[in-house]
Amino acid sequence: MIENCIDELSGVTQSAAIAVPDERMGEAVGVFIGRAHGSDGKALTAKQIRQHVKDHLSPQSAPEWVFWLGEDGVADDMPKTASGKVKKVSLI
């Protein structure tokens, strides 16, 4: 659900939502997002991602953490299985 919502945005090539450990809540939503090449993808911010999810799903589904693929030490690609599915366990 969260991934489908984020993937609707112009400038997003792929996304993967995971649970990130959180001291206060136990877990928080985190998403890894691939930017599309071009200015539209570069213009997206974590704040815009959160607001889009709040508007289309719920405030509880909005990601606390947003990780951009290929930026700030995050790998360029998501790890995938032989069948092409994202290995979310490897993202944590």
C-alpha atoms as a PDB file:
ATOM      1  CA  MET A   1       0.000   0.000   0.000  1.00  0.00           C
ATOM      2  CA  ILE A   2       2.625   2.548   1.069  1.00  0.00           C
ATOM      3  CA  GLU A   3       4.887   1.618  -1.833  1.00  0.00           C
ATOM      4  CA  ASN A   4       2.054   1.890  -4.361  1.00  0.00           C
ATOM      5  CA  CYS A   5       1.154   5.321  -3.008  1.00  0.00           C
ATOM      6  CA  ILE A   6       4.741   6.578  -3.257  1.00  0.00           C
ATOM      7  CA  ASP A   7       5.289   5.023  -6.690  1.00  0.00           C
ATOM      8  CA  GLU A   8       2.424   7.187  -8.026  1.00  0.00           C
ATOM      9  CA  LEU A   9       4.581  10.294  -7.594  1.00  0.00           C
ATOM     10  CA  SER A  10       6.351  11.747 -10.596  1.00  0.00           C
ATOM     11  CA  GLY A  11      10.076  11.380 -10.083  1.00  0.00           C
ATOM     12  CA  VAL A  12       9.944   8.044  -8.231  1.00  0.00           C
ATOM     13  CA  THR A  13      11.214   4.922  -9.996  1.00  0.00           C
ATOM     14  CA  GLN A  14      10.756   2.450  -7.140  1.00  0.00           C
ATOM     15  CA  SER A  15      10.159   2.303  -3.422  1.00  0.00           C
ATOM     16  CA  ALA A  16      10.294  -0.211  -0.604  1.00  0.00           C
ATOM     17  CA  ALA A  17       8.740   0.287   2.828  1.00  0.00           C
ATOM     18  CA  ILE A  18      10.269  -1.339   5.907  1.00  0.00           C
ATOM     19  CA  ALA A  19       9.867  -1.224   9.671  1.00  0.00           C
ATOM     20  CA  VAL A  20      12.654   0.742  11.369  1.00  0.00           C
ATOM     21  CA  PRO A  21      13.251   0.194  15.102  1.00  0.00           C
ATOM     22  CA  ASP A  22      12.029   3.178  17.136  1.00  0.00           C
ATOM     23  CA  GLU A  23      12.627   3.673  20.869  1.00  0.00           C
ATOM     24  CA  ARG A  24       9.316   5.407  21.533  1.00  0.00           C
ATOM     25  CA  MET A  25       6.922   3.543  19.239  1.00  0.00           C
ATOM     26  CA  GLY A  26       8.721   0.216  18.827  1.00  0.00           C
ATOM     27  CA  GLU A  27       8.723   0.551  15.041  1.00  0.00           C
ATOM     28  CA  ALA A  28       8.422   3.400  12.565  1.00  0.00           C
ATOM     29  CA  VAL A  29       7.865   3.382   8.809  1.00  0.00           C
ATOM     30  CA  GLY A  30      10.958   3.803   6.677  1.00  0.00           C
ATOM     31  CA  VAL A  31      11.099   3.897   2.884  1.00  0.00           C
ATOM     32  CA  PHE A  32      13.880   3.498   0.370  1.00  0.00           C
ATOM     33  CA  ILE A  33      13.147   5.492  -2.784  1.00  0.00           C
ATOM     34  CA  GLY A  34      14.788   5.565  -6.194  1.00  0.00           C
ATOM     35  CA  ARG A  35      14.693   8.907  -7.963  1.00  0.00           C
ATOM     36  CA  ALA A  36      13.905   9.152 -11.660  1.00  0.00           C
ATOM     37  CA  HIS A  37      16.546  10.881 -13.728  1.00  0.00           C
ATOM     38  CA  GLY A  38      15.749  14.503 -14.419  1.00  0.00           C
ATOM     39  CA  SER A  39      14.658  17.539 -12.452  1.00  0.00           C
ATOM     40  CA  ASP A  40      11.280  16.161 -11.272  1.00  0.00           C
ATOM     41  CA  GLY A  41      12.937  13.409  -9.247  1.00  0.00           C
ATOM     42  CA  LYS A  42      15.509  15.758  -7.754  1.00  0.00           C
ATOM     43  CA  ALA A  43      12.798  18.166  -6.638  1.00  0.00           C
ATOM     44  CA  LEU A  44      11.062  15.615  -4.389  1.00  0.00           C
ATOM     45  CA  THR A  45      11.685  15.972  -0.672  1.00  0.00           C
ATOM     46  CA  ALA A  46      11.051  13.713   2.302  1.00  0.00           C
ATOM     47  CA  LYS A  47       8.433  16.196   3.469  1.00  0.00           C
ATOM     48  CA  GLN A  48       6.549  15.889   0.167  1.00  0.00           C
ATOM     49  CA  ILE A  49       6.688  12.091   0.377  1.00  0.00           C
ATOM     50  CA  ARG A  50       5.269  12.148   3.926  1.00  0.00           C
ATOM     51  CA  GLN A  51       2.490  14.573   2.984  1.00  0.00           C
ATOM     52  CA  HIS A  52       1.506  12.543  -0.065  1.00  0.00           C
ATOM     53  CA  VAL A  53       1.165   9.376   2.038  1.00  0.00           C
ATOM     54  CA  LYS A  54      -0.790  11.251   4.733  1.00  0.00           C
ATOM     55  CA  ASP A  55      -3.158  12.668   2.113  1.00  0.00           C
ATOM     56  CA  HIS A  56      -3.739   9.387   0.283  1.00  0.00           C
ATOM     57  CA  LEU A  57      -3.475   6.755   3.025  1.00  0.00           C
ATOM     58  CA  SER A  58      -3.220   7.851   6.652  1.00  0.00           C
ATOM     59  CA  PRO A  59      -0.951   9.807   8.993  1.00  0.00           C
ATOM     60  CA  GLN A  60       0.161   6.532  10.607  1.00  0.00           C
ATOM     61  CA  SER A  61       1.409   5.253   7.246  1.00  0.00           C
ATOM     62  CA  ALA A  62       3.578   8.308   6.545  1.00  0.00           C
ATOM     63  CA  PRO A  63       7.278   7.395   6.664  1.00  0.00           C
ATOM     64  CA  GLU A  64       9.331   8.719   9.558  1.00  0.00           C
ATOM     65  CA  TRP A  65      12.494   7.818   7.639  1.00  0.00           C
ATOM     66  CA  VAL A  66      13.143   8.434   3.927  1.00  0.00           C
ATOM     67  CA  PHE A  67      16.300   7.002   2.362  1.00  0.00           C
ATOM     68  CA  TRP A  68      17.179   8.010  -1.212  1.00  0.00           C
ATOM     69  CA  LEU A  69      18.965   5.359  -3.283  1.00  0.00           C
ATOM     70  CA  GLY A  70      22.440   6.490  -4.281  1.00  0.00           C
ATOM     71  CA  GLU A  71      22.562   9.355  -1.765  1.00  0.00           C
ATOM     72  CA  ASP A  72      24.100   9.835   1.688  1.00  0.00           C
ATOM     73  CA  GLY A  73      25.807   6.441   1.742  1.00  0.00           C
ATOM     74  CA  VAL A  74      22.724   4.458   0.621  1.00  0.00           C
ATOM     75  CA  ALA A  75      23.394   1.864  -2.097  1.00  0.00           C
ATOM     76  CA  ASP A  76      22.473   2.764  -5.675  1.00  0.00           C
ATOM     77  CA  ASP A  77      20.141  -0.210  -6.095  1.00  0.00           C
ATOM     78  CA  MET A  78      17.879  -2.260  -3.856  1.00  0.00           C
ATOM     79  CA  PRO A  79      18.992  -5.824  -3.190  1.00  0.00           C
ATOM     80  CA  LYS A  80      16.795  -8.266  -5.107  1.00  0.00           C
ATOM     81  CA  THR A  81      16.072 -11.973  -5.195  1.00  0.00           C
ATOM     82  CA  ALA A  82      16.647 -14.069  -8.299  1.00  0.00           C
ATOM     83  CA  SER A  83      12.997 -13.481  -9.243  1.00  0.00           C
ATOM     84  CA  GLY A  84      13.420  -9.693  -9.005  1.00  0.00           C
ATOM     85  CA  LYS A  85      11.637  -9.019  -5.717  1.00  0.00           C
ATOM     86  CA  VAL A  86      13.207  -6.567  -3.256  1.00  0.00           C
ATOM     87  CA  LYS A  87      14.970  -8.259  -0.317  1.00  0.00           C
ATOM     88  CA  LYS A  88      13.561  -6.015   2.405  1.00  0.00           C
ATOM     89  CA  VAL A  89      15.461  -7.893   5.139  1.00  0.00           C
ATOM     90  CA  SER A  90      18.691  -6.696   3.535  1.00  0.00           C
ATOM     91  CA  LEU A  91      17.555  -3.053   3.649  1.00  0.00           C
ATOM     92  CA  ILE A  92      17.395  -2.819   7.439  1.00  0.00           C
END
